[in-house]
PDB file of C-alpha atoms in Angstrom:
ATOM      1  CA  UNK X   9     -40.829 -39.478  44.386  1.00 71.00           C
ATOM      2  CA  UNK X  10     -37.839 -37.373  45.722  1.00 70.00           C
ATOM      3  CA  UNK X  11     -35.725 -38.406  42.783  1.00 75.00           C
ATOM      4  CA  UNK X  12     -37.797 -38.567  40.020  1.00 77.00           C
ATOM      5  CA  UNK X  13     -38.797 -34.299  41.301  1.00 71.00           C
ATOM      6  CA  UNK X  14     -35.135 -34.190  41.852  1.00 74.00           C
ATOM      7  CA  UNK X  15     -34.326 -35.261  38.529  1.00 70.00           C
ATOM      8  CA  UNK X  16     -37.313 -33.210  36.914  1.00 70.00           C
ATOM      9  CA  UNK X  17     -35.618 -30.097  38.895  1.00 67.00           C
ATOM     10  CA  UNK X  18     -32.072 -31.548  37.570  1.00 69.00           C
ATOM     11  CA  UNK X  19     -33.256 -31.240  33.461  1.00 71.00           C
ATOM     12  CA  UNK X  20     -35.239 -27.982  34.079  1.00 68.00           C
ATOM     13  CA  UNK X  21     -32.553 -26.251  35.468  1.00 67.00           C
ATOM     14  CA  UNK X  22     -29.789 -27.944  32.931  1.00 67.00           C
ATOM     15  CA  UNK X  23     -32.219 -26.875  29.956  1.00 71.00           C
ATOM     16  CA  UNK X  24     -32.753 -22.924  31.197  1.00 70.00           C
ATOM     17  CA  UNK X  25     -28.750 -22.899  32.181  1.00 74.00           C
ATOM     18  CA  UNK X  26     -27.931 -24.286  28.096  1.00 69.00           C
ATOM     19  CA  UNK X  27     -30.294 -21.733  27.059  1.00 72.00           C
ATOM     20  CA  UNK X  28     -29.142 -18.921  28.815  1.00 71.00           C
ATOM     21  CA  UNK X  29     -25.301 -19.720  27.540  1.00 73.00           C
ATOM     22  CA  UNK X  30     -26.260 -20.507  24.105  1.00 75.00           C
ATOM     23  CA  UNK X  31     -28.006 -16.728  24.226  1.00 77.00           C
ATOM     24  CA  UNK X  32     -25.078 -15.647  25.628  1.00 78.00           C
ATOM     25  CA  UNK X  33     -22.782 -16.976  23.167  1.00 85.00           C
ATOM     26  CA  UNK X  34     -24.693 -15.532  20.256  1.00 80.00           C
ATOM     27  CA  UNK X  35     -25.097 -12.090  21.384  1.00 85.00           C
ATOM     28  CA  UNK X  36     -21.286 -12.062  21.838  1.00 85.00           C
ATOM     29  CA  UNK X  37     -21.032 -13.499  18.268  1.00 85.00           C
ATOM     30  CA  UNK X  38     -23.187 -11.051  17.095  1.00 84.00           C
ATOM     31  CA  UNK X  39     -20.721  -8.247  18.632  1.00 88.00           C
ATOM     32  CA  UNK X  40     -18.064  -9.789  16.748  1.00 85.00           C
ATOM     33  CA  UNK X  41     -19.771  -9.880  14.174  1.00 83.00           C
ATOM     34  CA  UNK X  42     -20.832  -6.287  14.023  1.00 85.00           C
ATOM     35  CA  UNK X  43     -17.137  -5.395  15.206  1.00 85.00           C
ATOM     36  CA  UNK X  44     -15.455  -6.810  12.211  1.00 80.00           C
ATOM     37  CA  UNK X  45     -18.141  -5.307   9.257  1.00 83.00           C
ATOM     38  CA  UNK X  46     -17.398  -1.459  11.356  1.00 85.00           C
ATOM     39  CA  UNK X  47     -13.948  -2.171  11.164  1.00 82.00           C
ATOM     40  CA  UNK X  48     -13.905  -3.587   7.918  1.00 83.00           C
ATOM     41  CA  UNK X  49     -16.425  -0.661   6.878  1.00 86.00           C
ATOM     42  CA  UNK X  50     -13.770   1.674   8.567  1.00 87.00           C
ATOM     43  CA  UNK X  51     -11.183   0.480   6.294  1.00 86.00           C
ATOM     44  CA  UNK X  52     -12.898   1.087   2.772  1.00 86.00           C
ATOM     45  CA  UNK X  53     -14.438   4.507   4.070  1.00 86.00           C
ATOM     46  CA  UNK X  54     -10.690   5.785   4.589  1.00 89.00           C
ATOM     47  CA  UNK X  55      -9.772   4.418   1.496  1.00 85.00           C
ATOM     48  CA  UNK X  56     -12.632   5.934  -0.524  1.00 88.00           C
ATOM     49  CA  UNK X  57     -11.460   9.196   1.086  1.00 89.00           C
ATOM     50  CA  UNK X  58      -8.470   9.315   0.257  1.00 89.00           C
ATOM     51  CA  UNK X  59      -9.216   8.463  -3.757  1.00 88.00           C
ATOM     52  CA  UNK X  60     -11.974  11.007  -3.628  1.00 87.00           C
ATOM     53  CA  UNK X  61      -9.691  13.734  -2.432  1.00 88.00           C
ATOM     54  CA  UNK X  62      -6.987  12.530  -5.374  1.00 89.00           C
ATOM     55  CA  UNK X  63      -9.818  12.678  -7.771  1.00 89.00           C
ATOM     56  CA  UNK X  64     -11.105  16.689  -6.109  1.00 89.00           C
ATOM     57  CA  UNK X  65      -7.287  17.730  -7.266  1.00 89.00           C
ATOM     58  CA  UNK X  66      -7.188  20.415  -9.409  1.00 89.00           C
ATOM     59  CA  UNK X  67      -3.908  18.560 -10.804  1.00 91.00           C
ATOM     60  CA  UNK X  68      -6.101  16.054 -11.506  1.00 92.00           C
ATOM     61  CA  UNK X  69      -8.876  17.437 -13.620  1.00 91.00           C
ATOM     62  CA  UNK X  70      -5.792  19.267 -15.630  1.00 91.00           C
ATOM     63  CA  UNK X  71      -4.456  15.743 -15.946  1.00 93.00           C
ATOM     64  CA  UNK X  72      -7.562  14.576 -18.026  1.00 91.00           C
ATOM     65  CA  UNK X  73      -7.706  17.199 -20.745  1.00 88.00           C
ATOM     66  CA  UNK X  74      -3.732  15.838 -21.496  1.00 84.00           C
ATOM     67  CA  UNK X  75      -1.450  12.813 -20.351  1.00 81.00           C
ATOM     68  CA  UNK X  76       0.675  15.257 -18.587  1.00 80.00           C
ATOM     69  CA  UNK X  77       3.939  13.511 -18.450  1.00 85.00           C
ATOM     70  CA  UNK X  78       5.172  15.641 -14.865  1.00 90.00           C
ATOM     71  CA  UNK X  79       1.644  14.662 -13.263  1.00 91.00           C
ATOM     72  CA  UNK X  80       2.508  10.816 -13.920  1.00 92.00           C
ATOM     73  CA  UNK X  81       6.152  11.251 -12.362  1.00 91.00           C
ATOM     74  CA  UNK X  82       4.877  13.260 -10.261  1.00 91.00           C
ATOM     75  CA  UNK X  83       1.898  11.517  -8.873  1.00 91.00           C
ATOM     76  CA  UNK X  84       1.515   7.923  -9.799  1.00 93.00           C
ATOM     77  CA  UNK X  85       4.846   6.931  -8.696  1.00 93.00           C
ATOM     78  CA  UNK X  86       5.756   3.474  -6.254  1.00 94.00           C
ATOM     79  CA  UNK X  87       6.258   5.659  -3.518  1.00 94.00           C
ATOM     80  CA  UNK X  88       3.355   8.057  -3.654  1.00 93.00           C
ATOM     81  CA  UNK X  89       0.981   4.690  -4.921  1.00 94.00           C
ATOM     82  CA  UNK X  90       2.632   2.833  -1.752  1.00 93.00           C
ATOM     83  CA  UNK X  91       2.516   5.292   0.800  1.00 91.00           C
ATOM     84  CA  UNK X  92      -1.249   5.747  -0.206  1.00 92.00           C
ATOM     85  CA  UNK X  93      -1.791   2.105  -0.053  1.00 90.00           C
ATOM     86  CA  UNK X  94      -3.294   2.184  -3.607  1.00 93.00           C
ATOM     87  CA  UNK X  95      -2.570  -1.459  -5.807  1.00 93.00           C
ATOM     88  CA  UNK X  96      -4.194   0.016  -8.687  1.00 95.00           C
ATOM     89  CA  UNK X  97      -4.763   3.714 -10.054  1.00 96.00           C
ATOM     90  CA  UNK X  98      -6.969   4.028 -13.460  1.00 96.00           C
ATOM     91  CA  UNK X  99      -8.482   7.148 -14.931  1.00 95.00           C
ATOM     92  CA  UNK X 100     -11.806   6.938 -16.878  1.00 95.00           C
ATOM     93  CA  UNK X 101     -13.434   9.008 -19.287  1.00 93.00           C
ATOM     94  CA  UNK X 102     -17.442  10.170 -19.069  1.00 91.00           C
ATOM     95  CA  UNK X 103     -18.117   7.292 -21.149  1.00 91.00           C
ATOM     96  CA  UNK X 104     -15.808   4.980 -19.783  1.00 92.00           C
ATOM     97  CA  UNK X 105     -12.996   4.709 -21.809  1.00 93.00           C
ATOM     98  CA  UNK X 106      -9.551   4.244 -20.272  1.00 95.00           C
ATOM     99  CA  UNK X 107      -8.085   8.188 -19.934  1.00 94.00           C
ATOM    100  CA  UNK X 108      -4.763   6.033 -17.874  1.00 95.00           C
ATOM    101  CA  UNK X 109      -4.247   3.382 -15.768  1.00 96.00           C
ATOM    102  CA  UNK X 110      -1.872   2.600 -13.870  1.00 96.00           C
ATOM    103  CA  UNK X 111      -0.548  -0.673 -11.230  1.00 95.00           C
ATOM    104  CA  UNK X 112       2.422  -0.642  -8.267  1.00 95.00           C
ATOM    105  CA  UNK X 113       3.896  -3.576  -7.439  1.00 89.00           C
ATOM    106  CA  UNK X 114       6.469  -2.861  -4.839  1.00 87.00           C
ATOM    107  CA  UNK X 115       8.883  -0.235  -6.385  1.00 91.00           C
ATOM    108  CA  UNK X 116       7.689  -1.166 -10.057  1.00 93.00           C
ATOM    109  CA  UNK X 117       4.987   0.769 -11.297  1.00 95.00           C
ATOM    110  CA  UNK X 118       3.142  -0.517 -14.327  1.00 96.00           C
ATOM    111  CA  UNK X 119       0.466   0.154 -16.983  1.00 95.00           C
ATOM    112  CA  UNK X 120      -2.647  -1.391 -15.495  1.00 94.00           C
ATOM    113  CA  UNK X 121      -3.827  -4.876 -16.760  1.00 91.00           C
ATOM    114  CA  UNK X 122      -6.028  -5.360 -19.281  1.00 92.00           C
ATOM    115  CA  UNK X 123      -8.121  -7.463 -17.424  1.00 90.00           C
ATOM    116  CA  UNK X 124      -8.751  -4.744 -14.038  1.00 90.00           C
ATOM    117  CA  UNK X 125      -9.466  -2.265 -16.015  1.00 93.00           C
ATOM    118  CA  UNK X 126     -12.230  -4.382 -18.118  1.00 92.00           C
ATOM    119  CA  UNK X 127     -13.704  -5.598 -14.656  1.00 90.00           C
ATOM    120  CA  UNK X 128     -13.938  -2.304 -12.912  1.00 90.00           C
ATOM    121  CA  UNK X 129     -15.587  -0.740 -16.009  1.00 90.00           C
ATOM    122  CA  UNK X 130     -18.544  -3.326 -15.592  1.00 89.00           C
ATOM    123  CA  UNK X 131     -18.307  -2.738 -12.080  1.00 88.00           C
ATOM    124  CA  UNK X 132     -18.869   0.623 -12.769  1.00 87.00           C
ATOM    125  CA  UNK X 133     -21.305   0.556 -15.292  1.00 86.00           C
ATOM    126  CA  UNK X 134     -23.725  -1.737 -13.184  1.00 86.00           C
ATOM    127  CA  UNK X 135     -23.150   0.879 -10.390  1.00 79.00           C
ATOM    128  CA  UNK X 136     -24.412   3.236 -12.895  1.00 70.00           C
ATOM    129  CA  UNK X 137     -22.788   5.855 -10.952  1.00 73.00           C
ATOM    130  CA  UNK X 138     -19.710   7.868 -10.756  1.00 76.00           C
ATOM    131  CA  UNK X 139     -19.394   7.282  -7.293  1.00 82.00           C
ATOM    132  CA  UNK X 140     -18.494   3.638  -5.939  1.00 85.00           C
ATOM    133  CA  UNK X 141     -16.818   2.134  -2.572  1.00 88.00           C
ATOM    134  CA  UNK X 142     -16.735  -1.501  -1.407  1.00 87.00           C
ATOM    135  CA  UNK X 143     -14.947  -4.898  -1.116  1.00 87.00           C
ATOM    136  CA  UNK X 144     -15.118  -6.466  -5.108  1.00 86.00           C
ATOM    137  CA  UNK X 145     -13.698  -9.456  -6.313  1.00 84.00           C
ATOM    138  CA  UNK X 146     -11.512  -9.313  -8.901  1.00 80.00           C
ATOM    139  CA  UNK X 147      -9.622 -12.329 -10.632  1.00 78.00           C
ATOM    140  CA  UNK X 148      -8.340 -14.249  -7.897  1.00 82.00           C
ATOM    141  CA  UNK X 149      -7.960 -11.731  -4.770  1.00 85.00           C
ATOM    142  CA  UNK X 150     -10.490  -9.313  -2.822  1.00 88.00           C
ATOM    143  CA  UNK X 151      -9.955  -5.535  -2.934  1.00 88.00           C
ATOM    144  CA  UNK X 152     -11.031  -2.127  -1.773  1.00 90.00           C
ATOM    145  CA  UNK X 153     -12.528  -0.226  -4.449  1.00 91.00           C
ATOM    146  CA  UNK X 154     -13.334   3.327  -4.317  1.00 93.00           C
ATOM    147  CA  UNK X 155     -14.392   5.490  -7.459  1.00 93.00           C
ATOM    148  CA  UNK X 156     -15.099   9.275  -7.412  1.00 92.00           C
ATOM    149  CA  UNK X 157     -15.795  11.635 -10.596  1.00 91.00           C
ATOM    150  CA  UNK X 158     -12.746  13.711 -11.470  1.00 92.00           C
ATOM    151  CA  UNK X 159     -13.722  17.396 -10.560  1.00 90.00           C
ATOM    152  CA  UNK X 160     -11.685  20.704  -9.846  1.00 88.00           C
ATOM    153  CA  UNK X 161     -11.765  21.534  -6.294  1.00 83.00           C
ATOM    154  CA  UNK X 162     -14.350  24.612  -6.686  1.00 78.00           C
ATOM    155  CA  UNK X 163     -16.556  21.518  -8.137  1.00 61.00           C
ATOM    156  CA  UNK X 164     -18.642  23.968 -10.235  1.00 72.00           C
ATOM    157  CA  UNK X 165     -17.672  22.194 -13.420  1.00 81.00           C
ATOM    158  CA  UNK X 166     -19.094  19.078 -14.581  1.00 87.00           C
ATOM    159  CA  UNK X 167     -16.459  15.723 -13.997  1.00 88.00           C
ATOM    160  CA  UNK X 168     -14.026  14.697 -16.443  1.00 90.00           C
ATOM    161  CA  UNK X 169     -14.150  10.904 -15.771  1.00 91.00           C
ATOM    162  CA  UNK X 170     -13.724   8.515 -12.820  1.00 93.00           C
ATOM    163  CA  UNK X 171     -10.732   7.800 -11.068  1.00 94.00           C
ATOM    164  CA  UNK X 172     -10.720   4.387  -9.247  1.00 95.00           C
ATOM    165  CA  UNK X 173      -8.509   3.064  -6.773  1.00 94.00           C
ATOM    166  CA  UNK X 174      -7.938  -0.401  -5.527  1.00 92.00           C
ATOM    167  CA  UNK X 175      -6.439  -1.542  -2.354  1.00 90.00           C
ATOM    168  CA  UNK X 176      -5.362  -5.363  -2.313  1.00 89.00           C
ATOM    169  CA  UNK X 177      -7.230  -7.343   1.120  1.00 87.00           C
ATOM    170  CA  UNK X 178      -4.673  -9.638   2.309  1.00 76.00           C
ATOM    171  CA  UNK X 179      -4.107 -11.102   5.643  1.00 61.00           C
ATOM    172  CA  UNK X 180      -1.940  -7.468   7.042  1.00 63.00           C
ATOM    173  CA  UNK X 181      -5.559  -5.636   6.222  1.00 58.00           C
ATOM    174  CA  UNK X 182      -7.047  -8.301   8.204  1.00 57.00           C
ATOM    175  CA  UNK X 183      -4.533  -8.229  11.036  1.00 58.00           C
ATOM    176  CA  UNK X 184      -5.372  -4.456  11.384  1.00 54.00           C
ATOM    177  CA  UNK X 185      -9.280  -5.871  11.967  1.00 52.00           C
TER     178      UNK X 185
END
């Protein structure tokens, strides 16, 4: 009688010990969880920002009533593109049409490929706003995509277009998570 209690004791105390653990392990896995998507969340946030401020440039808004040749040496240049963390820089008119577009690549700076700038116009168009920020998937790799109308800093005028800016996710964005 003593060990068949014993062992009855032995299971029931096994069984509320596995529970507690496994409750334990998945509210710290839930924490993890939640820690990555803030961070992660973090990440695109400060990217958006910093697009939305680009596109809230007075330079800017000048830049879509002409292809202003000092704005593009002046602006979408490796080092400025680099030091913003920006893969990809394109300018879109109201209706969508490419205004400019532009991709870095270490210290080469290129016109933007075909191919982005047809994927982030349906991206955009399905957002059906002016406004966008989030991970997206585009070809092969994962990026930060932010997207804010182009408007003078007073902002009393109506926008000229989008600007969009990508951020390539790669394993040093991750590393920073």
């Amino acid at each position: 009688t003593v060990s068949i209690l014993s062992l009855g004791l032995y299971f029931l105390v096994n069984q509320f010990t596995l529970d507690n653990f496994n409750n334990l392990e998945t509210k710290i896995l839930h924490k993890q969880i939640d820690r990555v998507n803030n961070s992660i969340s973090n990440l695109v946030d400060e990217h958006s920002q910093k697009m939305t401020d680009w596109a809230q440039w007075d330079k800017t808004y000048d830049f879509m009533h002409s292809l202003d040749g000092s704005y593009i040496d002046e602006t979408l240049n490796s080092m400025t593109l680099n030091a913003l963390g920006f893969n990809s820089v394109i300018y879109f008119t109201p209706s969508l049409d490419l205004h400019y577009g532009v991709t870095v690549a270490g210290e080469s700076v290129q016109p933007a490929e075909a191919s982005l700038v047809n994927q982030t116009k349906e991206i955009l168009a399905k957002a059906s706003s002016q406004s966008f920020q989030g991970l997206v998937h585009l070809g092969d790799d994962v990026f930060m995509l932010a997207a804010s109308p182009i408007l003078p800093n007073k902002g009393d005028q109506k926008s000229l277009g989008v600007l969009v800016a990508t951020s390539k996710v790669n394993t040093d964005t991750f590393e920073l998570v």
